[in-house]
DNA sequence: ATTCTGTTTAACCATTTGGTTAAACTCAGG
DNA sequence: CCTGAGTTTAACCAAATGGTTAAACAGAAT
């Protein structure tokens, strides 16, 4: 990924970092300017207001998250492999940017209307429903036990995403440092896949 | 629970509501004063600063969350019943205060040091380890299949808590209103318990 | 060289925000 | 009734913050 080093790009990179770290309310325009190594007025020159700049960052982040969610579901793998691939993909992906989900969820929670506009032209999530259809097919075939596909979908996401969201609590409760936590997440790829598939035994 | 209607109590009630809704950075002292129906100066009269007031609310919320986490694990039920009881308890409990986990996790994420002082004298979480010990016992007996107790613990928490944290995304992706989502959580009590126990079949 | 356009800077501004202060009010005890 | 301690209020303050402006700068086109 070649991030062209124009001022414009430097700004959104800096904004992304600061907003993800401190949230909309907590982020200061000066922080972003400092992070980008430029004057505060430049922020307003390129993106008119704090809100406009935030909107830009947030939209991109949300799209990124949604893309990740159903990146795997499109493939043509057999069902069980697809589960394994999805789990692996999520955990790998979230290891690289662990703040993404908390950022999205938190801002979305403080301003739920923000999602509305975004989802009108969303070409991002139909694949999920396709995957849920595959679940039903497998159940009919008797390859896996019957259960609500929606619940199964939520379970899969929960098992992958939650440990990253709750890292500060979990790592403290069990007294782990960052390295140990990362190892735990790595081990988790196999563990979660197995957990799901074992549960789905007919 | 009789919330004595002293000014003092009114303030922390209001503060709890506003902080949970907007976070530390997003909350305004004026908002809290308005919510409590009092003058802004009163906040400083009773609790010296915004930070002090926040600390109070946050600590209480964290303790509440931790208490809930291991409320069930203390009992003397057989293992499988304990799992069912725990899942039921979490989902019921979170349905009543769905903003608790997001609040904690978000603030903890922006200021991880905050947890340190809190956990020094924590008499709150040893029960979790006791429960993990019970898992091992069950595995040795062959009553459930073998897996990492830590991962199983994380799975249980993930399955219960995540759907509340990610509600704004999930309900939008699947186009559900609040009522439907609540029903989904209700259905989830049985579904998650079953999902876990089915996975643990030897 | 000069002009013209887009970019960058420093100084400035209005508003918001956390916090203070001194006066006013309440009410129990003398 | 009066005093005095705790409580409440309105007015105020200094700092921080998002945003503006006009001037300076750079570099391509004429």
Short mmCIF file of C-alpha atoms (C1' of nucleotides) in Angstrom, two decimals:
data_model
loop_
_atom_site.label_atom_id
_atom_site.label_comp_id
_atom_site.label_asym_id
_atom_site.label_seq_id
_atom_site.Cartn_x
_atom_site.Cartn_y
_atom_site.Cartn_z
CA UNK A 1 0.00 0.00 0.00
CA UNK A 2 1.65 3.18 -1.17
CA UNK A 3 0.41 6.06 0.91
CA UNK A 4 1.20 9.06 -1.24
CA UNK A 5 2.89 11.51 1.03
CA UNK A 6 0.84 14.51 0.09
CA UNK A 7 -0.28 16.80 2.89
CA UNK A 8 -3.80 15.62 2.28
CA UNK A 9 -2.86 12.02 3.00
CA UNK A 10 -0.67 12.91 5.95
CA UNK A 11 -3.67 14.60 7.48
CA UNK A 12 -6.06 11.69 7.21
CA UNK A 13 -3.37 9.30 8.43
CA UNK A 14 -2.82 11.48 11.47
CA UNK A 15 -6.55 11.97 11.97
CA UNK A 16 -7.14 8.25 11.78
CA UNK A 17 -4.54 7.62 14.43
CA UNK A 18 -5.73 10.32 16.81
CA UNK A 19 -9.45 9.71 16.38
CA UNK A 20 -9.02 5.98 16.88
CA UNK A 21 -7.02 6.63 20.00
CA UNK A 22 -9.11 9.35 21.63
CA UNK A 23 -12.48 9.27 19.90
CA UNK A 24 -14.30 12.20 18.36
CA UNK A 25 -14.86 14.13 21.57
CA UNK A 26 -11.44 13.44 23.02
CA UNK A 27 -9.40 14.29 19.94
CA UNK A 28 -8.01 17.80 19.61
CA UNK A 29 -7.40 19.43 16.25
CA UNK A 30 -4.00 20.45 17.56
CA UNK A 31 -3.18 16.80 18.32
CA UNK A 32 -3.93 15.88 14.74
CA UNK A 33 -1.93 18.78 13.37
CA UNK A 34 1.03 17.85 15.56
CA UNK A 35 0.80 14.21 14.55
CA UNK A 36 0.80 15.23 10.90
CA UNK A 37 3.62 17.70 11.51
CA UNK A 38 1.73 20.63 10.05
CA UNK A 39 -0.10 23.77 11.00
CA UNK A 40 -3.53 23.56 12.55
CA UNK A 41 -5.01 25.82 9.86
CA UNK A 42 -4.12 23.26 7.22
CA UNK A 43 -6.69 20.89 8.64
CA UNK A 44 -9.39 23.42 7.94
CA UNK A 45 -7.94 24.24 4.56
CA UNK A 46 -8.25 20.66 3.36
CA UNK A 47 -11.19 19.41 5.40
CA UNK A 48 -13.44 22.20 6.47
CA UNK A 49 -14.27 21.17 10.01
CA UNK A 50 -13.51 18.65 12.70
CA UNK A 51 -16.77 16.89 11.95
CA UNK A 52 -16.03 16.66 8.24
CA UNK A 53 -12.61 15.23 8.95
CA UNK A 54 -14.03 12.76 11.42
CA UNK A 55 -16.73 11.69 9.03
CA UNK A 56 -14.04 10.90 6.47
CA UNK A 57 -12.04 8.76 8.87
CA UNK A 58 -15.06 7.05 10.33
CA UNK A 59 -16.60 6.16 7.00
CA UNK A 60 -13.37 4.65 5.79
CA UNK A 61 -12.97 2.68 9.00
CA UNK A 62 -16.50 1.36 8.87
CA UNK A 63 -16.12 0.25 5.28
CA UNK A 64 -12.85 -1.41 6.17
CA UNK A 65 -14.51 -3.30 9.01
CA UNK A 66 -17.46 -4.42 6.93
CA UNK A 67 -15.20 -5.52 4.11
CA UNK A 68 -13.26 -7.62 6.57
CA UNK A 69 -16.37 -9.16 8.02
CA UNK A 70 -17.48 -10.74 4.79
CA UNK A 71 -14.20 -10.98 2.94
CA UNK A 72 -14.17 -14.73 3.39
CA UNK A 73 -17.82 -15.50 2.94
CA UNK A 74 -17.62 -14.87 -0.78
CA UNK A 75 -15.33 -17.78 -1.56
CA UNK A 76 -16.33 -21.19 -2.88
CA UNK A 77 -14.78 -23.33 -0.17
CA UNK A 78 -16.75 -26.09 1.49
CA UNK A 79 -18.59 -24.95 4.58
CA UNK A 80 -16.31 -26.20 7.32
CA UNK A 81 -13.22 -24.87 5.61
CA UNK A 82 -14.96 -21.58 5.21
CA UNK A 83 -15.54 -21.38 8.94
CA UNK A 84 -11.90 -22.10 9.60
CA UNK A 85 -10.79 -19.54 7.01
CA UNK A 86 -13.12 -16.89 8.40
CA UNK A 87 -11.93 -17.33 11.96
CA UNK A 88 -8.32 -17.30 10.90
CA UNK A 89 -8.86 -14.24 8.76
CA UNK A 90 -10.64 -12.24 11.47
CA UNK A 91 -8.14 -12.91 14.17
CA UNK A 92 -5.20 -12.19 11.89
CA UNK A 93 -6.86 -9.07 10.63
CA UNK A 94 -7.79 -7.80 14.08
CA UNK A 95 -4.34 -8.51 15.42
CA UNK A 96 -3.09 -5.97 12.92
CA UNK A 97 -5.58 -3.28 13.85
CA UNK A 98 -7.06 -4.11 17.23
CA UNK A 99 -8.54 -0.63 17.81
CA UNK A 100 -10.82 -0.73 14.78
CA UNK A 101 -13.84 -2.42 16.36
CA UNK A 102 -13.79 -0.45 19.60
CA UNK A 103 -13.55 2.78 17.66
CA UNK A 104 -16.46 1.98 15.38
CA UNK A 105 -18.65 0.56 18.08
CA UNK A 106 -18.04 3.38 20.46
CA UNK A 107 -18.72 6.19 18.03
CA UNK A 108 -21.66 4.34 16.60
CA UNK A 109 -23.01 3.98 20.07
CA UNK A 110 -22.83 7.65 20.83
CA UNK A 111 -24.39 8.61 17.54
CA UNK A 112 -26.38 5.72 16.11
CA UNK A 113 -27.87 7.86 13.33
CA UNK A 114 -24.46 7.98 11.73
CA UNK A 115 -24.92 4.49 10.36
CA UNK A 116 -28.15 5.20 8.54
CA UNK A 117 -26.79 7.15 5.59
CA UNK A 118 -23.91 4.73 5.32
CA UNK A 119 -26.07 1.67 4.87
CA UNK A 120 -28.36 2.95 2.19
CA UNK A 121 -26.00 2.05 -0.62
CA UNK A 122 -24.21 -0.70 1.26
CA UNK A 123 -22.96 -3.33 -1.15
CA UNK A 124 -21.04 -4.72 1.77
CA UNK A 125 -23.17 -7.14 3.71
CA UNK A 126 -25.32 -9.29 1.40
CA UNK A 127 -22.62 -11.96 1.50
CA UNK A 128 -23.40 -12.58 5.13
CA UNK A 129 -26.86 -13.66 4.22
CA UNK A 130 -25.45 -15.91 1.55
CA UNK A 131 -23.26 -17.56 4.16
CA UNK A 132 -26.25 -18.00 6.43
CA UNK A 133 -28.00 -19.70 3.54
CA UNK A 134 -25.11 -22.12 3.30
CA UNK A 135 -25.53 -22.90 6.98
CA UNK A 136 -29.13 -23.88 6.37
CA UNK A 137 -28.12 -26.10 3.48
CA UNK A 138 -25.58 -27.90 5.63
CA UNK A 139 -28.19 -28.41 8.33
CA UNK A 140 -30.66 -29.85 5.84
CA UNK A 141 -27.99 -32.22 4.57
CA UNK A 142 -27.44 -33.31 8.17
CA UNK A 143 -23.79 -32.32 7.96
CA UNK A 144 -24.17 -30.09 11.02
CA UNK A 145 -26.73 -29.94 13.78
CA UNK A 146 -29.66 -27.58 13.47
CA UNK A 147 -29.61 -24.17 15.06
CA UNK A 148 -30.53 -20.60 14.21
CA UNK A 149 -28.15 -19.38 11.50
CA UNK A 150 -28.35 -15.87 12.90
CA UNK A 151 -27.23 -17.09 16.30
CA UNK A 152 -24.44 -19.10 14.71
CA UNK A 153 -23.35 -16.03 12.78
CA UNK A 154 -23.33 -13.96 15.96
CA UNK A 155 -21.42 -16.66 17.77
CA UNK A 156 -18.71 -16.72 15.14
CA UNK A 157 -18.29 -12.96 15.23
CA UNK A 158 -18.43 -12.85 19.02
CA UNK A 159 -15.72 -15.46 19.44
CA UNK A 160 -13.40 -13.67 17.04
CA UNK A 161 -13.94 -10.02 17.86
CA UNK A 162 -14.69 -9.83 21.57
CA UNK A 163 -11.24 -10.80 22.83
CA UNK A 164 -9.78 -7.79 21.03
CA UNK A 165 -12.40 -5.42 22.34
CA UNK A 166 -12.08 -6.62 25.90
CA UNK A 167 -8.32 -6.95 25.86
CA UNK A 168 -7.67 -4.35 28.60
CA UNK A 169 -9.96 -6.18 31.00
CA UNK A 170 -9.07 -9.73 30.12
CA UNK A 171 -5.32 -9.23 30.08
CA UNK A 172 -5.54 -7.60 33.48
CA UNK A 173 -7.81 -10.20 35.01
CA UNK A 174 -5.43 -12.94 33.95
CA UNK A 175 -2.29 -10.86 34.39
CA UNK A 176 -0.92 -11.08 30.89
CA UNK A 177 1.41 -8.79 29.01
CA UNK A 178 1.03 -7.84 25.34
CA UNK A 179 3.24 -10.64 24.11
CA UNK A 180 1.36 -13.29 26.02
CA UNK A 181 -1.92 -11.88 24.81
CA UNK A 182 -0.79 -12.01 21.23
CA UNK A 183 0.23 -15.63 21.67
CA UNK A 184 -3.17 -16.35 23.16
CA UNK A 185 -4.86 -14.86 20.09
CA UNK A 186 -2.69 -16.96 17.83
CA UNK A 187 -3.60 -20.11 19.74
CA UNK A 188 -7.19 -18.94 19.53
CA UNK A 189 -7.41 -19.40 15.77
CA UNK A 190 -7.35 -23.17 16.13
CA UNK A 191 -9.28 -23.16 19.37
CA UNK A 192 -12.24 -21.14 18.11
CA UNK A 193 -12.55 -23.03 14.85
CA UNK A 194 -12.56 -26.27 16.75
CA UNK A 195 -14.99 -24.91 19.29
CA UNK A 196 -17.48 -23.99 16.58
CA UNK A 197 -17.14 -27.14 14.52
CA UNK A 198 -17.32 -29.36 17.57
CA UNK A 199 -20.50 -27.65 18.63
CA UNK A 200 -21.97 -28.19 15.17
CA UNK A 201 -21.49 -31.95 15.25
CA UNK A 202 -24.92 -33.48 14.49
CA UNK B 1 -32.66 -0.37 46.12
CA UNK B 2 -33.57 2.86 47.84
CA UNK B 3 -31.59 5.67 46.28
CA UNK B 4 -31.68 8.28 49.01
CA UNK B 5 -32.64 11.46 47.27
CA UNK B 6 -29.89 13.59 48.71
CA UNK B 7 -28.18 16.02 46.37
CA UNK B 8 -25.07 13.90 46.64
CA UNK B 9 -26.88 10.86 45.29
CA UNK B 10 -28.70 12.81 42.60
CA UNK B 11 -25.33 13.96 41.33
CA UNK B 12 -23.76 10.56 40.98
CA UNK B 13 -26.92 9.19 39.39
CA UNK B 14 -26.84 11.99 36.83
CA UNK B 15 -23.10 11.62 36.35
CA UNK B 16 -23.46 7.90 35.80
CA UNK B 17 -26.06 8.46 33.14
CA UNK B 18 -24.20 11.21 31.30
CA UNK B 19 -20.75 9.63 31.50
CA UNK B 20 -22.07 6.28 30.31
CA UNK B 21 -23.77 8.00 27.43
CA UNK B 22 -21.03 10.38 26.30
CA UNK B 23 -17.83 9.15 27.89
CA UNK B 24 -15.38 11.18 29.93
CA UNK B 25 -14.28 13.51 27.15
CA UNK B 26 -17.73 13.96 25.67
CA UNK B 27 -19.57 14.66 28.91
CA UNK B 28 -20.07 18.28 29.96
CA UNK B 29 -20.35 19.32 33.58
CA UNK B 30 -23.36 21.37 32.57
CA UNK B 31 -25.02 18.25 31.13
CA UNK B 32 -24.61 16.49 34.45
CA UNK B 33 -25.88 19.48 36.40
CA UNK B 34 -28.92 19.75 34.14
CA UNK B 35 -29.60 16.04 34.43
CA UNK B 36 -29.44 16.31 38.21
CA UNK B 37 -31.56 19.45 38.14
CA UNK B 38 -29.05 21.49 40.10
CA UNK B 39 -26.49 24.22 39.72
CA UNK B 40 -23.18 23.45 38.08
CA UNK B 41 -21.26 24.75 41.09
CA UNK B 42 -22.78 22.02 43.21
CA UNK B 43 -20.86 19.41 41.31
CA UNK B 44 -17.62 21.02 42.39
CA UNK B 45 -18.89 21.53 45.91
CA UNK B 46 -19.49 17.83 46.43
CA UNK B 47 -16.92 16.28 44.13
CA UNK B 48 -14.00 18.56 43.56
CA UNK B 49 -13.41 18.08 39.86
CA UNK B 50 -14.70 16.40 36.76
CA UNK B 51 -11.99 13.77 37.09
CA UNK B 52 -12.85 13.00 40.69
CA UNK B 53 -16.50 12.64 39.79
CA UNK B 54 -15.67 10.43 36.86
CA UNK B 55 -13.39 8.27 38.94
CA UNK B 56 -16.24 7.68 41.35
CA UNK B 57 -18.66 6.62 38.63
CA UNK B 58 -16.09 4.54 36.80
CA UNK B 59 -14.92 2.64 39.85
CA UNK B 60 -18.45 1.77 40.82
CA UNK B 61 -19.25 0.64 37.29
CA UNK B 62 -16.14 -1.51 37.09
CA UNK B 63 -16.87 -3.17 40.39
CA UNK B 64 -20.42 -3.79 39.29
CA UNK B 65 -19.21 -5.43 36.09
CA UNK B 66 -16.68 -7.62 37.84
CA UNK B 67 -19.21 -8.67 40.44
CA UNK B 68 -21.55 -9.70 37.67
CA UNK B 69 -18.89 -11.66 35.88
CA UNK B 70 -18.28 -14.05 38.70
CA UNK B 71 -21.56 -13.83 40.55
CA UNK B 72 -22.51 -17.30 39.40
CA UNK B 73 -19.18 -19.05 39.61
CA UNK B 74 -19.32 -19.12 43.38
CA UNK B 75 -22.28 -21.48 43.62
CA UNK B 76 -22.18 -25.21 44.22
CA UNK B 77 -24.13 -26.32 41.17
CA UNK B 78 -22.87 -29.13 38.96
CA UNK B 79 -20.70 -27.86 36.12
CA UNK B 80 -23.15 -27.95 33.25
CA UNK B 81 -25.86 -26.27 35.25
CA UNK B 82 -23.39 -23.64 36.24
CA UNK B 83 -22.66 -22.85 32.62
CA UNK B 84 -26.37 -22.51 31.92
CA UNK B 85 -26.88 -20.33 34.98
CA UNK B 86 -23.93 -18.11 34.09
CA UNK B 87 -25.10 -17.54 30.53
CA UNK B 88 -28.61 -16.82 31.67
CA UNK B 89 -27.40 -14.46 34.34
CA UNK B 90 -25.11 -12.47 32.03
CA UNK B 91 -27.64 -11.99 29.31
CA UNK B 92 -30.36 -11.02 31.75
CA UNK B 93 -28.04 -8.71 33.56
CA UNK B 94 -26.73 -7.05 30.41
CA UNK B 95 -30.21 -6.62 29.04
CA UNK B 96 -30.88 -4.39 32.02
CA UNK B 97 -27.76 -2.27 31.57
CA UNK B 98 -26.44 -2.75 28.06
CA UNK B 99 -24.16 0.29 28.13
CA UNK B 100 -22.03 -0.96 31.01
CA UNK B 101 -19.47 -2.99 29.06
CA UNK B 102 -18.95 -0.47 26.28
CA UNK B 103 -18.45 2.27 28.80
CA UNK B 104 -15.89 0.36 30.80
CA UNK B 105 -14.04 -1.01 27.84
CA UNK B 106 -13.87 2.29 26.06
CA UNK B 107 -12.59 4.32 28.97
CA UNK B 108 -10.23 1.56 29.96
CA UNK B 109 -8.91 1.56 26.45
CA UNK B 110 -8.17 5.24 26.42
CA UNK B 111 -6.52 5.12 29.80
CA UNK B 112 -5.32 1.61 30.61
CA UNK B 113 -3.43 2.76 33.70
CA UNK B 114 -6.75 3.38 35.39
CA UNK B 115 -7.17 -0.29 36.06
CA UNK B 116 -3.93 -0.73 37.92
CA UNK B 117 -4.89 0.86 41.24
CA UNK B 118 -8.28 -0.80 41.05
CA UNK B 119 -6.95 -4.33 40.85
CA UNK B 120 -4.48 -4.22 43.69
CA UNK B 121 -7.08 -5.03 46.31
CA UNK B 122 -9.42 -6.85 43.97
CA UNK B 123 -11.30 -9.53 45.87
CA UNK B 124 -13.46 -9.78 42.81
CA UNK B 125 -11.99 -12.24 40.36
CA UNK B 126 -10.44 -15.25 42.11
CA UNK B 127 -13.70 -17.13 41.57
CA UNK B 128 -13.02 -17.19 37.87
CA UNK B 129 -9.95 -19.25 38.47
CA UNK B 130 -11.93 -21.56 40.70
CA UNK B 131 -14.40 -22.09 37.87
CA UNK B 132 -11.54 -22.79 35.48
CA UNK B 133 -10.35 -25.40 37.91
CA UNK B 134 -13.74 -27.05 37.76
CA UNK B 135 -13.43 -27.15 33.99
CA UNK B 136 -10.19 -29.09 34.31
CA UNK B 137 -11.80 -31.51 36.73
CA UNK B 138 -14.65 -32.19 34.33
CA UNK B 139 -12.17 -32.78 31.52
CA UNK B 140 -10.20 -35.24 33.62
CA UNK B 141 -13.41 -37.08 34.47
CA UNK B 142 -14.13 -37.27 30.75
CA UNK B 143 -17.41 -35.48 31.24
CA UNK B 144 -16.43 -32.86 28.65
CA UNK B 145 -13.81 -32.81 25.93
CA UNK B 146 -10.40 -31.33 26.62
CA UNK B 147 -9.57 -27.77 25.72
CA UNK B 148 -7.84 -24.76 27.23
CA UNK B 149 -9.91 -23.54 30.20
CA UNK B 150 -8.81 -20.01 29.49
CA UNK B 151 -10.13 -20.20 25.95
CA UNK B 152 -13.35 -21.73 27.17
CA UNK B 153 -13.70 -18.95 29.70
CA UNK B 154 -13.13 -16.36 27.00
CA UNK B 155 -15.60 -18.08 24.73
CA UNK B 156 -18.30 -17.99 27.35
CA UNK B 157 -17.79 -14.31 28.02
CA UNK B 158 -17.54 -13.48 24.32
CA UNK B 159 -20.78 -15.22 23.46
CA UNK B 160 -22.65 -13.43 26.22
CA UNK B 161 -21.22 -9.94 26.11
CA UNK B 162 -20.35 -9.21 22.50
CA UNK B 163 -23.90 -9.05 21.16
CA UNK B 164 -24.62 -6.18 23.55
CA UNK B 165 -21.47 -4.32 22.65
CA UNK B 166 -21.99 -4.69 18.93
CA UNK B 167 -25.71 -4.08 19.01
CA UNK B 168 -25.63 -0.91 16.86
CA UNK B 169 -23.81 -2.73 14.08
CA UNK B 170 -25.58 -6.05 14.28
CA UNK B 171 -29.08 -4.66 14.51
CA UNK B 172 -28.38 -2.51 11.48
CA UNK B 173 -26.80 -5.25 9.42
CA UNK B 174 -29.80 -7.46 10.00
CA UNK B 175 -32.31 -4.62 10.05
CA UNK B 176 -33.78 -5.21 13.48
CA UNK B 177 -35.54 -2.81 15.83
CA UNK B 178 -35.02 -2.73 19.59
CA UNK B 179 -37.88 -5.08 20.32
CA UNK B 180 -36.66 -7.68 17.87
CA UNK B 181 -33.16 -7.39 19.23
CA UNK B 182 -34.38 -7.93 22.76
CA UNK B 183 -36.24 -11.04 21.65
CA UNK B 184 -33.08 -12.26 19.95
CA UNK B 185 -31.16 -11.88 23.21
CA UNK B 186 -33.84 -13.77 25.06
CA UNK B 187 -33.67 -16.62 22.57
CA UNK B 188 -29.92 -16.43 22.91
CA UNK B 189 -29.89 -17.66 26.49
CA UNK B 190 -30.87 -21.15 25.43
CA UNK B 191 -28.92 -21.00 22.20
CA UNK B 192 -25.58 -20.03 23.75
CA UNK B 193 -25.83 -22.53 26.57
CA UNK B 194 -26.58 -25.26 24.08
CA UNK B 195 -23.82 -24.06 21.78
CA UNK B 196 -21.25 -24.32 24.55
CA UNK B 197 -22.40 -27.63 25.97
CA UNK B 198 -22.71 -29.19 22.54
CA UNK B 199 -19.17 -28.15 21.77
CA UNK B 200 -17.95 -29.70 25.01
CA UNK B 201 -19.34 -33.13 24.23
CA UNK B 202 -16.43 -35.56 24.55
"C1'" DA C 1 11.13 38.94 -14.64
"C1'" DT C 2 6.15 38.87 -13.62
"C1'" DT C 3 1.94 37.20 -12.74
"C1'" DC C 4 -1.14 33.82 -11.07
"C1'" DT C 5 -2.60 29.87 -8.48
"C1'" DG C 6 -2.51 26.77 -4.93
"C1'" DT C 7 -0.27 26.06 -0.36
"C1'" DT C 8 1.41 27.24 4.23
"C1'" DT C 9 1.99 30.09 8.24
"C1'" DA C 10 1.25 33.04 12.32
"C1'" DA C 11 -1.71 35.80 14.59
"C1'" DC C 12 -6.26 36.34 15.94
"C1'" DC C 13 -11.29 35.53 17.35
"C1'" DA C 14 -15.56 33.81 19.53
"C1'" DT C 15 -17.28 30.26 22.10
"C1'" DT C 16 -17.14 26.64 25.20
"C1'" DT C 17 -15.68 24.59 29.30
"C1'" DG C 18 -13.93 23.37 33.86
"C1'" DG C 19 -13.51 25.73 37.79
"C1'" DT C 20 -13.90 29.73 41.48
"C1'" DT C 21 -15.95 33.11 44.49
"C1'" DA C 22 -18.70 35.67 47.30
"C1'" DA C 23 -23.06 36.44 48.52
"C1'" DA C 24 -27.67 34.44 49.75
"C1'" DC C 25 -30.41 30.99 51.82
"C1'" DT C 26 -31.83 27.25 55.21
"C1'" DC C 27 -32.41 25.53 59.44
"C1'" DA C 28 -30.95 23.38 63.92
"C1'" DG C 29 -29.22 24.82 68.62
"C1'" DG C 30 -28.65 28.38 71.98
"C1'" DC D 1 -34.52 36.05 67.75
"C1'" DC D 2 -29.89 35.06 66.71
"C1'" DT D 3 -25.96 32.69 65.45
"C1'" DG D 4 -23.33 29.65 62.66
"C1'" DA D 5 -22.51 25.72 59.93
"C1'" DG D 6 -23.77 23.53 55.83
"C1'" DT D 7 -25.98 24.23 51.25
"C1'" DT D 8 -27.28 26.59 46.98
"C1'" DT D 9 -27.06 30.19 43.59
"C1'" DA D 10 -25.54 33.59 40.10
"C1'" DA D 11 -21.90 35.92 38.32
"C1'" DC D 12 -17.37 35.53 36.97
"C1'" DC D 13 -12.66 33.85 35.25
"C1'" DA D 14 -8.84 31.79 32.78
"C1'" DA D 15 -7.69 28.33 29.76
"C1'" DA D 16 -8.65 25.54 25.94
"C1'" DT D 17 -10.64 24.80 21.58
"C1'" DG D 18 -12.62 24.98 16.85
"C1'" DG D 19 -12.36 28.07 13.43
"C1'" DT D 20 -10.93 32.43 10.53
"C1'" DT D 21 -8.06 35.71 8.11
"C1'" DA D 22 -4.71 38.03 5.79
"C1'" DA D 23 -0.28 37.90 4.62
"C1'" DA D 24 3.80 35.16 2.99
"C1'" DC D 25 5.61 31.54 0.08
"C1'" DA D 26 6.55 28.39 -3.91
"C1'" DG D 27 6.56 27.26 -8.34
"C1'" DA D 28 4.55 26.88 -12.99
"C1'" DA D 29 2.90 29.56 -17.05
"C1'" DT D 30 3.34 33.83 -19.64
#
